[in-house]
């Protein structure tokens, strides 16, 4: 009968330890259902207004020596016109055309 007493005492001790651990973890609610969190009223976040950038100074006239015209000169003569590019079917395609074979000696 001594073994039965030890078994009962060990079971009771385990139940006490389990109950204390549950209380310390905040699980004091004996209901098997989880409680829903309290709904909070949503607050609208206030967005800070971005600072206004400073206004740039008014543009001033540039001297004539600083003005540069990069536009090409107009072509007046027909011999100055570059030839049109070759049609697409006449140009070699480096991806699909075979490599030229080297002459063998």
mmCIF file of C-alpha atoms in Angstrom:
data_model
loop_
_atom_site.group_PDB
_atom_site.id
_atom_site.type_symbol
_atom_site.label_atom_id
_atom_site.label_comp_id
_atom_site.label_asym_id
_atom_site.label_seq_id
_atom_site.Cartn_x
_atom_site.Cartn_y
_atom_site.Cartn_z
ATOM 1 C CA UNK A 1 0.000 0.000 0.000
ATOM 2 C CA UNK A 2 3.008 2.302 0.271
ATOM 3 C CA UNK A 3 3.373 2.487 -3.503
ATOM 4 C CA UNK A 4 -0.218 3.656 -3.905
ATOM 5 C CA UNK A 5 0.300 6.467 -1.381
ATOM 6 C CA UNK A 6 3.414 7.625 -3.232
ATOM 7 C CA UNK A 7 1.535 7.582 -6.546
ATOM 8 C CA UNK A 8 -1.385 9.626 -5.148
ATOM 9 C CA UNK A 9 0.976 12.114 -3.468
ATOM 10 C CA UNK A 10 2.992 12.499 -6.676
ATOM 11 C CA UNK A 11 -0.208 13.070 -8.708
ATOM 12 C CA UNK A 12 -1.450 15.691 -6.230
ATOM 13 C CA UNK A 13 1.928 17.436 -6.256
ATOM 14 C CA UNK A 14 1.889 17.491 -10.090
ATOM 15 C CA UNK A 15 -1.629 18.991 -10.103
ATOM 16 C CA UNK A 16 -0.571 21.711 -7.653
ATOM 17 C CA UNK A 17 2.516 22.563 -9.706
ATOM 18 C CA UNK A 18 0.406 22.692 -12.871
ATOM 19 C CA UNK A 19 -2.177 25.001 -11.243
ATOM 20 C CA UNK A 20 0.517 27.372 -9.918
ATOM 21 C CA UNK A 21 2.272 27.495 -13.313
ATOM 22 C CA UNK A 22 -1.019 28.237 -15.036
ATOM 23 C CA UNK A 23 -1.775 31.095 -12.637
ATOM 24 C CA UNK A 24 1.694 32.584 -13.078
ATOM 25 C CA UNK A 25 1.368 32.502 -16.861
ATOM 26 C CA UNK A 26 -1.887 34.441 -16.714
ATOM 27 C CA UNK A 27 -4.083 31.513 -17.584
ATOM 28 C CA UNK A 28 -6.220 31.954 -14.474
ATOM 29 C CA UNK A 29 -9.418 31.739 -16.520
ATOM 30 C CA UNK A 30 -10.813 28.219 -16.102
ATOM 31 C CA UNK A 31 -12.956 28.527 -19.229
ATOM 32 C CA UNK A 32 -11.742 26.456 -22.180
ATOM 33 C CA UNK A 33 -12.647 29.344 -24.509
ATOM 34 C CA UNK A 34 -10.246 32.113 -25.283
ATOM 35 C CA UNK A 35 -11.469 35.565 -24.432
ATOM 36 C CA UNK A 36 -11.647 38.113 -27.233
ATOM 37 C CA UNK A 37 -9.474 41.189 -26.882
ATOM 38 C CA UNK A 38 -11.260 44.393 -26.009
ATOM 39 C CA UNK A 39 -11.960 46.396 -29.162
ATOM 40 C CA UNK A 40 -10.221 49.715 -29.196
ATOM 41 C CA UNK A 41 -11.506 52.739 -30.996
ATOM 42 C CA UNK A 42 -9.318 53.372 -34.031
ATOM 43 C CA UNK A 43 -7.561 56.661 -33.857
ATOM 44 C CA UNK A 44 -6.876 58.520 -37.053
ATOM 45 C CA UNK A 45 -3.171 59.170 -37.301
ATOM 46 C CA UNK A 46 -2.292 62.758 -37.822
ATOM 47 C CA UNK A 47 0.058 63.169 -40.714
ATOM 48 C CA UNK A 48 2.560 65.930 -40.227
ATOM 49 C CA UNK A 49 2.510 68.539 -42.924
ATOM 50 C CA UNK A 50 5.718 68.461 -44.949
ATOM 51 C CA UNK A 51 7.746 71.633 -44.890
ATOM 52 C CA UNK A 52 7.364 73.795 -47.940
ATOM 53 C CA UNK A 53 10.548 73.958 -50.021
ATOM 54 C CA UNK A 54 12.120 77.365 -50.420
ATOM 55 C CA UNK A 55 11.292 79.121 -53.642
ATOM 56 C CA UNK A 56 14.174 79.110 -56.137
ATOM 57 C CA UNK A 57 15.628 82.441 -57.176
ATOM 58 C CA UNK A 58 14.357 83.989 -60.373
ATOM 59 C CA UNK A 59 16.419 83.034 -63.470
ATOM 60 C CA UNK A 60 18.734 85.671 -64.817
ATOM 61 C CA UNK A 61 19.814 86.311 -68.374
ATOM 62 C CA UNK A 62 22.898 84.332 -69.392
ATOM 63 C CA UNK A 63 25.642 86.076 -71.336
ATOM 64 C CA UNK A 64 25.854 85.237 -75.029
ATOM 65 C CA UNK A 65 29.171 83.413 -74.638
ATOM 66 C CA UNK A 66 27.540 80.911 -72.266
ATOM 67 C CA UNK A 67 24.721 80.041 -74.640
ATOM 68 C CA UNK A 68 25.569 76.896 -76.607
ATOM 69 C CA UNK A 69 23.546 75.477 -79.437
ATOM 70 C CA UNK A 70 24.147 71.743 -79.720
ATOM 71 C CA UNK A 71 21.739 71.256 -82.598
ATOM 72 C CA UNK A 72 23.345 69.946 -85.780
ATOM 73 C CA UNK A 73 23.517 72.234 -88.758
ATOM 74 C CA UNK A 74 20.705 71.730 -91.279
ATOM 75 C CA UNK A 75 21.628 69.617 -94.302
ATOM 76 C CA UNK A 76 21.113 71.441 -97.565
ATOM 77 C CA UNK A 77 23.102 69.360 -100.046
ATOM 78 C CA UNK A 78 21.971 65.826 -101.053
ATOM 79 C CA UNK A 79 25.537 64.492 -100.848
ATOM 80 C CA UNK A 80 25.620 65.352 -97.129
ATOM 81 C CA UNK A 81 22.683 63.057 -96.329
ATOM 82 C CA UNK A 82 23.873 59.768 -94.831
ATOM 83 C CA UNK A 83 22.770 56.595 -96.653
ATOM 84 C CA UNK A 84 19.783 54.775 -95.154
ATOM 85 C CA UNK A 85 20.552 51.686 -93.088
ATOM 86 C CA UNK A 86 20.461 48.315 -94.827
ATOM 87 C CA UNK A 87 17.138 46.438 -94.644
ATOM 88 C CA UNK A 88 16.820 43.996 -91.792
ATOM 89 C CA UNK A 89 16.831 40.926 -94.058
ATOM 90 C CA UNK A 90 20.197 41.884 -95.637
ATOM 91 C CA UNK A 91 22.052 42.504 -92.381
ATOM 92 C CA UNK A 92 23.749 39.486 -90.752
ATOM 93 C CA UNK A 93 22.134 38.249 -87.581
ATOM 94 C CA UNK A 94 24.856 37.381 -85.053
ATOM 95 C CA UNK A 95 22.524 35.146 -83.048
ATOM 96 C CA UNK A 96 21.262 32.879 -85.822
ATOM 97 C CA UNK A 97 23.879 33.069 -88.592
ATOM 98 C CA UNK A 98 26.580 30.398 -88.435
ATOM 99 C CA UNK A 99 30.124 31.452 -87.684
ATOM 100 C CA UNK A 100 32.356 31.822 -90.735
ATOM 101 C CA UNK A 101 34.581 28.857 -91.185
ATOM 102 C CA UNK A 102 38.312 29.394 -91.240
ATOM 103 C CA UNK A 103 40.216 28.037 -94.262
ATOM 104 C CA UNK A 104 42.060 24.811 -93.494
ATOM 105 C CA UNK A 105 45.591 24.316 -94.697
#
